[in-house]
Backbone as ProteinMPNN parsed JSONL, in Angstrom:
{"seq_chain_A": "VQLQASGGGLVQAGGSLRLSCAASGRILISNTIGWFRQAPGKEREGVSCISSSGGSTDYADSVKGRFTISRDNARSTVYLQMNSLKPEDTAVYYCAAGRTICSDKPDDYEFWGQGTQVTVSS", "coords_chain_A": {"N_chain_A": [[11.257, -18.185, -4.654], [12.403, -15.452, -3.271], [11.746, -12.401, -2.309], [12.248, -9.51, 0.03], [11.127, -6.452, 1.148], [11.799, -3.889, 3.401], [12.188, -1.572, 5.714], [10.806, 0.58, 5.935], [8.186, 3.209, 6.965], [7.031, 5.917, 9.156], [7.537, 9.205, 8.487], [8.473, 12.845, 8.728], [8.231, 15.651, 6.261], [10.797, 16.402, 4.525], [12.65, 14.508, 5.411], [14.405, 11.141, 5.913], [14.744, 8.112, 4.762], [15.849, 4.873, 4.373], [15.464, 2.222, 2.381], [15.122, -1.469, 2.312], [15.917, -4.35, 0.215], [15.711, -7.694, 0.654], [17.271, -10.598, -0.877], [16.788, -13.848, -1.884], [18.978, -16.531, -2.239], [20.681, -16.823, -5.54], [19.214, -14.669, -6.995], [19.182, -12.07, -6.534], [21.574, -11.509, -7.241], [21.933, -12.241, -10.003], [19.762, -10.812, -11.465], [18.339, -7.879, -12.672], [17.185, -5.422, -10.422], [14.274, -3.872, -9.188], [12.767, -0.894, -7.815], [9.362, -0.019, -6.975], [6.568, 1.941, -6.43], [3.229, 2.478, -5.161], [0.578, 4.507, -4.714], [-2.606, 5.036, -2.962], [-5.423, 4.438, -5.185], [-3.929, 4.787, -7.08], [-1.955, 3.996, -10.507], [0.695, 1.304, -10.264], [3.794, 2.619, -9.718], [7.052, 2.823, -11.354], [10.216, 3.513, -9.762], [13.132, 3.528, -9.261], [15.992, 1.702, -10.557], [18.3, -1.042, -10.714], [20.814, -2.471, -12.302], [22.055, -6.006, -13.018], [25.078, -6.049, -11.962], [25.26, -3.387, -11.115], [25.838, -1.594, -12.546], [24.428, 0.214, -13.962], [22.067, 2.374, -13.625], [18.84, 3.788, -12.883], [16.297, 6.523, -12.322], [12.976, 7.271, -11.575], [11.598, 10.741, -12.98], [10.369, 12.46, -10.784], [11.768, 11.574, -8.284], [14.533, 11.983, -8.966], [17.954, 12.798, -7.981], [17.285, 13.023, -5.047], [16.56, 10.366, -4.373], [18.573, 7.515, -4.169], [19.779, 4.621, -5.36], [21.466, 1.472, -4.785], [23.402, -1.419, -4.18], [24.317, -4.383, -2.463], [25.929, -7.353, -3.227], [27.2, -9.362, -1.911], [25.637, -9.241, 0.582], [23.248, -9.719, -0.552], [21.423, -7.897, -0.929], [19.672, -5.011, -1.835], [19.439, -1.413, -1.634], [17.834, 1.574, -0.868], [18.04, 4.511, -0.764], [16.328, 7.112, 0.757], [15.867, 10.584, 0.701], [15.331, 14.124, 1.644], [12.206, 13.696, 1.655], [9.019, 14.02, 0.367], [5.521, 14.728, 0.894], [4.178, 13.546, -1.195], [5.585, 11.533, -1.854], [4.367, 9.042, -0.696], [3.527, 6.042, -0.105], [3.061, 2.455, -1.071], [5.988, 0.666, -1.101], [7.679, -1.342, -3.349], [9.864, -4.162, -3.882], [11.253, -5.549, -6.874], [12.369, -8.225, -9.0], [14.05, -9.037, -12.091], [15.058, -10.681, -15.324], [15.839, -8.317, -16.922], [16.847, -5.488, -18.699], [17.364, -2.295, -16.996], [14.387, -1.483, -16.046], [11.514, 0.394, -16.085], [8.852, -0.833, -15.99], [6.431, -2.493, -14.463], [5.7, -4.994, -15.699], [7.959, -6.195, -16.598], [9.444, -7.345, -14.994], [9.748, -10.349, -12.814], [9.656, -11.38, -10.467], [8.698, -10.521, -7.192], [8.122, -9.108, -4.048], [7.072, -8.655, -1.007], [5.089, -5.605, -0.12], [6.512, -2.465, 1.73], [5.33, 0.0, 3.66], [5.561, 3.328, 3.432], [5.224, 6.38, 4.755], [5.05, 9.978, 4.539], [4.74, 12.505, 6.195], [3.175, 16.15, 6.453]], "CA_chain_A": [[11.862, -17.116, -5.007], [11.748, -14.587, -1.818], [12.268, -10.886, -2.104], [11.404, -8.979, 1.164], [11.346, -5.188, 1.358], [11.992, -3.505, 4.594], [12.636, 0.095, 6.035], [9.284, 1.95, 5.653], [7.691, 4.0, 8.156], [6.171, 7.533, 9.043], [8.592, 10.478, 8.657], [7.941, 14.217, 8.21], [8.388, 15.888, 5.154], [11.94, 16.527, 4.798], [13.282, 13.288, 6.066], [14.99, 10.126, 5.338], [14.283, 6.493, 5.101], [16.411, 3.805, 3.761], [14.571, 0.841, 2.027], [16.178, -2.54, 1.771], [14.936, -5.404, -0.348], [16.791, -8.608, 0.692], [16.367, -11.495, -2.019], [17.198, -15.395, -1.702], [19.815, -17.281, -3.395], [21.276, -16.085, -6.502], [18.16, -13.952, -7.446], [19.718, -10.74, -6.547], [23.074, -11.187, -7.851], [21.464, -12.358, -11.584], [18.939, -10.094, -11.913], [18.166, -6.547, -12.366], [16.402, -5.069, -9.312], [13.473, -2.6, -9.508], [11.765, -0.595, -6.882], [8.15, 0.185, -7.28], [5.741, 2.257, -5.491], [2.092, 2.479, -5.446], [-0.471, 5.196, -3.762], [-4.081, 4.266, -3.082], [-5.923, 4.976, -6.272], [-3.035, 5.079, -8.365], [-1.362, 2.603, -10.451], [2.078, 1.173, -9.72], [4.884, 3.028, -11.01], [8.852, 2.767, -11.301], [10.74, 4.639, -8.634], [14.344, 3.48, -9.7], [16.215, 0.409, -10.577], [20.073, -1.134, -10.81], [21.301, -3.554, -13.241], [22.67, -7.096, -11.921], [26.257, -5.6, -11.896], [25.474, -2.64, -10.666], [26.782, -0.574, -13.594], [23.458, 0.867, -14.687], [20.706, 2.71, -12.834], [17.583, 4.903, -13.555], [15.02, 7.099, -11.754], [11.793, 8.42, -12.128], [12.315, 12.024, -12.977], [10.108, 12.848, -9.459], [12.713, 11.155, -7.385], [16.099, 12.25, -9.202], [18.726, 13.738, -6.623], [16.594, 12.82, -3.83], [16.745, 8.589, -3.815], [19.879, 6.873, -4.491], [19.887, 2.762, -5.08], [22.965, 0.402, -4.591], [23.169, -2.999, -4.044], [25.402, -4.962, -1.735], [25.796, -8.431, -3.712], [27.678, -9.97, -0.651], [24.759, -9.207, 1.531], [22.283, -10.113, -1.196], [20.707, -6.639, -0.481], [19.533, -3.398, -2.879], [18.911, -0.247, -0.606], [17.11, 2.763, -1.682], [18.04, 5.615, 0.307], [15.423, 8.192, 0.369], [16.324, 11.942, 1.125], [14.13, 15.06, 1.211], [11.137, 13.304, 1.514], [7.731, 14.756, 0.37], [4.174, 13.737, 1.096], [3.678, 13.111, -2.332], [6.345, 9.867, -1.72], [3.742, 8.33, 0.42], [3.098, 5.181, -1.299], [3.696, 1.157, -0.41], [6.975, 0.848, -1.591], [8.165, -2.951, -3.532], [11.317, -4.441, -4.724], [11.262, -6.429, -7.736], [13.548, -8.815, -9.801], [13.839, -9.663, -13.186], [15.968, -10.907, -16.079], [15.732, -7.422, -17.922], [17.751, -4.324, -18.898], [16.937, -1.572, -15.895], [13.041, -0.862, -16.538], [10.355, 1.079, -15.078], [7.736, -1.333, -16.405], [6.35, -3.838, -13.881], [5.66, -6.358, -16.512], [9.433, -6.464, -17.187], [9.827, -8.146, -13.558], [9.078, -11.515, -12.609], [9.422, -11.681, -8.847], [8.011, -9.491, -6.439], [8.259, -9.005, -2.723], [5.385, -7.482, -0.411], [5.477, -4.101, -0.109], [6.452, -1.738, 3.065], [4.695, 1.437, 3.635], [5.944, 4.741, 3.483], [4.374, 7.453, 4.951], [5.518, 11.295, 4.783], [3.553, 13.779, 7.075], [3.573, 17.405, 6.14]], "C_chain_A": [[11.184, -16.027, -3.66], [12.478, -13.196, -2.077], [11.453, -10.187, -0.815], [12.133, -7.536, 1.199], [11.232, -4.867, 2.709], [12.242, -1.942, 4.801], [11.723, 1.043, 6.003], [9.07, 2.435, 7.106], [6.841, 5.522, 8.301], [7.451, 8.891, 9.173], [8.253, 11.737, 8.209], [8.77, 14.476, 6.89], [9.968, 16.546, 5.217], [13.358, 15.789, 5.211], [13.591, 12.551, 5.446], [14.641, 8.888, 5.687], [15.297, 5.821, 3.88], [15.733, 2.551, 3.675], [15.592, -0.13, 1.829], [15.422, -3.501, 1.311], [16.507, -6.689, -0.49], [16.102, -9.801, -0.205], [17.425, -12.524, -1.61], [17.992, -15.831, -2.594], [20.359, -16.268, -4.114], [20.513, -14.824, -7.107], [18.786, -12.578, -7.686], [20.923, -10.686, -7.377], [22.821, -11.372, -9.878], [20.439, -11.517, -11.914], [18.87, -8.541, -11.8], [17.014, -6.305, -11.157], [15.631, -3.548, -9.446], [12.81, -1.85, -8.239], [10.49, 0.423, -7.465], [7.375, 0.977, -6.147], [4.153, 2.441, -5.905], [1.191, 3.344, -4.157], [-1.772, 4.529, -4.035], [-4.724, 5.132, -4.052], [-5.337, 5.068, -7.313], [-2.343, 3.593, -8.968], [0.22, 2.763, -9.984], [3.144, 1.824, -10.43], [6.46, 2.88, -10.506], [9.438, 4.022, -10.655], [12.054, 4.587, -9.274], [14.667, 1.996, -9.865], [17.659, 0.301, -10.91], [19.981, -2.504, -11.405], [22.069, -4.622, -12.121], [24.05, -6.552, -11.677], [26.348, -4.528, -11.022], [25.911, -1.374, -11.443], [25.724, 0.508, -14.067], [22.425, 1.259, -13.716], [20.093, 3.771, -13.247], [16.937, 5.482, -12.596], [14.243, 7.617, -12.525], [12.266, 9.774, -11.901], [11.548, 12.833, -11.185], [11.067, 12.448, -8.29], [14.244, 11.433, -7.602], [16.888, 13.386, -8.289], [18.258, 14.046, -5.26], [16.55, 10.995, -3.125], [18.046, 8.555, -4.467], [19.535, 5.67, -4.542], [21.142, 2.43, -5.331], [22.369, -0.937, -4.084], [24.494, -3.327, -3.276], [25.283, -6.661, -2.179], [26.18, -9.549, -2.451], [26.462, -10.174, 0.47], [23.511, -9.42, 0.699], [21.047, -8.752, -1.134], [20.893, -5.513, -1.625], [18.913, -2.756, -1.632], [18.621, 0.854, -1.672], [16.809, 3.987, -0.618], [17.321, 6.814, -0.233], [15.507, 9.502, 1.14], [15.101, 12.995, 0.588], [13.007, 14.442, 0.888], [9.946, 14.137, 1.515], [6.411, 14.171, 0.708], [3.941, 13.159, -0.172], [4.509, 11.447, -2.257], [5.527, 9.171, -0.905], [3.031, 7.255, -0.278], [3.537, 3.623, -0.274], [4.925, 0.981, -1.516], [7.368, -0.931, -1.917], [9.206, -2.664, -4.522], [10.713, -5.523, -5.659], [12.607, -7.074, -8.493], [13.191, -9.052, -11.099], [15.017, -9.56, -13.945], [15.786, -9.748, -17.535], [16.556, -6.535, -17.745], [16.987, -3.111, -17.505], [15.609, -1.065, -16.661], [12.335, -0.498, -15.661], [9.033, 0.688, -15.199], [7.731, -2.113, -15.338], [6.401, -4.872, -14.812], [6.784, -6.973, -17.009], [9.85, -7.389, -15.654], [9.207, -9.25, -13.181], [8.559, -11.996, -11.048], [9.301, -10.409, -8.063], [8.113, -9.677, -4.989], [7.226, -8.427, -2.13], [6.143, -6.284, -0.146], [5.903, -3.538, 1.391], [6.266, -0.291, 2.557], [5.41, 2.605, 4.068], [5.126, 5.934, 3.679], [5.136, 8.814, 5.006], [4.415, 12.408, 5.086], [4.014, 15.068, 6.382], [3.358, 18.339, 7.367]], "O_chain_A": [[10.031, -15.876, -3.257], [13.699, -13.05, -2.022], [10.235, -10.3, -0.677], [13.354, -7.386, 1.259], [10.484, -5.622, 3.331], [12.495, -1.235, 3.826], [11.947, 2.253, 6.049], [9.673, 2.093, 8.123], [6.115, 5.995, 7.427], [8.041, 9.205, 10.207], [7.645, 11.736, 7.138], [9.705, 13.782, 6.492], [10.169, 17.278, 6.186], [14.524, 16.171, 5.308], [13.341, 12.718, 4.252], [14.262, 8.594, 6.821], [15.418, 6.248, 2.731], [15.439, 1.873, 4.659], [16.691, 0.117, 1.331], [14.308, -3.674, 1.806], [17.561, -6.716, -1.125], [14.893, -10.009, -0.313], [18.546, -12.289, -1.158], [17.781, -15.559, -3.776], [20.555, -15.127, -3.698], [21.188, -13.98, -7.696], [18.893, -12.048, -8.792], [21.136, -9.756, -8.155], [23.422, -10.754, -10.757], [20.249, -11.621, -13.126], [19.366, -8.003, -10.81], [16.038, -7.051, -11.078], [16.144, -2.459, -9.703], [12.168, -2.677, -7.592], [10.645, 1.389, -8.212], [7.566, 0.643, -4.977], [3.933, 2.549, -7.111], [1.127, 2.974, -2.984], [-2.048, 3.749, -4.946], [-4.685, 6.357, -3.931], [-5.862, 5.355, -8.389], [-2.196, 2.528, -8.37], [0.818, 3.747, -9.549], [3.373, 1.604, -11.62], [6.833, 2.847, -9.333], [9.212, 5.2, -10.932], [12.3, 5.597, -9.934], [13.899, 1.123, -9.461], [18.278, 1.28, -11.326], [19.241, -3.425, -11.059], [22.494, -4.395, -10.988], [24.121, -6.773, -10.468], [27.265, -4.49, -10.202], [26.273, -0.319, -10.922], [26.115, 1.585, -14.517], [21.942, 0.383, -12.997], [20.648, 4.649, -13.907], [16.984, 4.724, -11.626], [14.383, 8.183, -13.61], [13.055, 10.099, -11.014], [12.225, 13.64, -10.548], [11.029, 13.175, -7.298], [15.09, 11.216, -6.735], [16.505, 14.518, -7.997], [18.625, 14.955, -4.516], [16.524, 10.568, -1.971], [18.503, 9.442, -5.188], [18.789, 5.401, -3.6], [21.866, 3.093, -6.074], [21.248, -1.305, -3.731], [25.539, -2.691, -3.414], [24.526, -7.313, -1.461], [25.416, -10.47, -2.161], [26.401, -11.203, 1.143], [22.507, -9.268, 1.395], [19.85, -8.95, -1.342], [21.95, -5.199, -2.174], [18.146, -3.285, -0.828], [18.995, 0.991, -2.837], [15.82, 4.29, 0.05], [17.551, 7.397, -1.292], [15.172, 9.437, 2.323], [14.301, 12.882, -0.34], [12.675, 14.591, -0.289], [9.737, 14.907, 2.452], [6.365, 12.943, 0.772], [3.392, 12.059, -0.114], [3.958, 10.401, -2.6], [6.217, 8.467, -0.168], [2.042, 7.491, -0.971], [4.1, 3.612, 0.821], [4.712, 1.175, -2.712], [7.37, -1.738, -0.988], [9.468, -1.805, -5.364], [9.815, -6.278, -5.287], [13.69, -6.49, -8.543], [12.004, -9.288, -11.32], [15.915, -8.767, -13.664], [15.653, -10.07, -18.716], [17.165, -6.558, -16.675], [15.831, -3.421, -17.214], [15.668, -0.381, -17.682], [12.399, -0.928, -14.51], [8.1, 1.373, -14.779], [8.822, -2.577, -15.007], [7.286, -5.709, -14.638], [6.78, -8.003, -17.683], [10.84, -8.118, -15.704], [7.977, -9.188, -13.193], [7.593, -12.635, -10.631], [9.848, -9.362, -8.409], [8.224, -10.885, -4.783], [6.479, -7.685, -2.768], [7.342, -6.046, -0.005], [5.568, -4.289, 2.307], [6.724, 0.345, 1.608], [5.816, 2.667, 5.228], [4.415, 6.401, 2.79], [6.117, 8.676, 5.736], [3.555, 12.947, 4.389], [5.095, 15.104, 5.795], [3.657, 19.531, 7.295]]}, "name": "protein", "num_of_chains": 1, "seq": "VQLQASGGGLVQAGGSLRLSCAASGRILISNTIGWFRQAPGKEREGVSCISSSGGSTDYADSVKGRFTISRDNARSTVYLQMNSLKPEDTAVYYCAAGRTICSDKPDDYEFWGQGTQVTVSS"}
């Protein structure tokens, strides 16, 4: 099972980035995909998730109205569009897949990709 997150980088506050999570095989089609982030010295936290059908999404309160999750099953890719970025969004972002309802709990996800660094300067 392979998940690969990409799209991170350095951006100024107020800017935008789009993260991508590419999955191998049927993993993306049959699983809920979650985005998580972990800042130095902090626990991993759920950012957003999308069900296998795409019909259900959820967001952390801290990113509602700024981040949008979407999926393109034909491309086996889930996207996280991040707008109006803030310095507190700085973290390593991970995508994960799991046979779960949309959840912000890392333990609910079985498969993880490597992270991509997002740094927002003030």
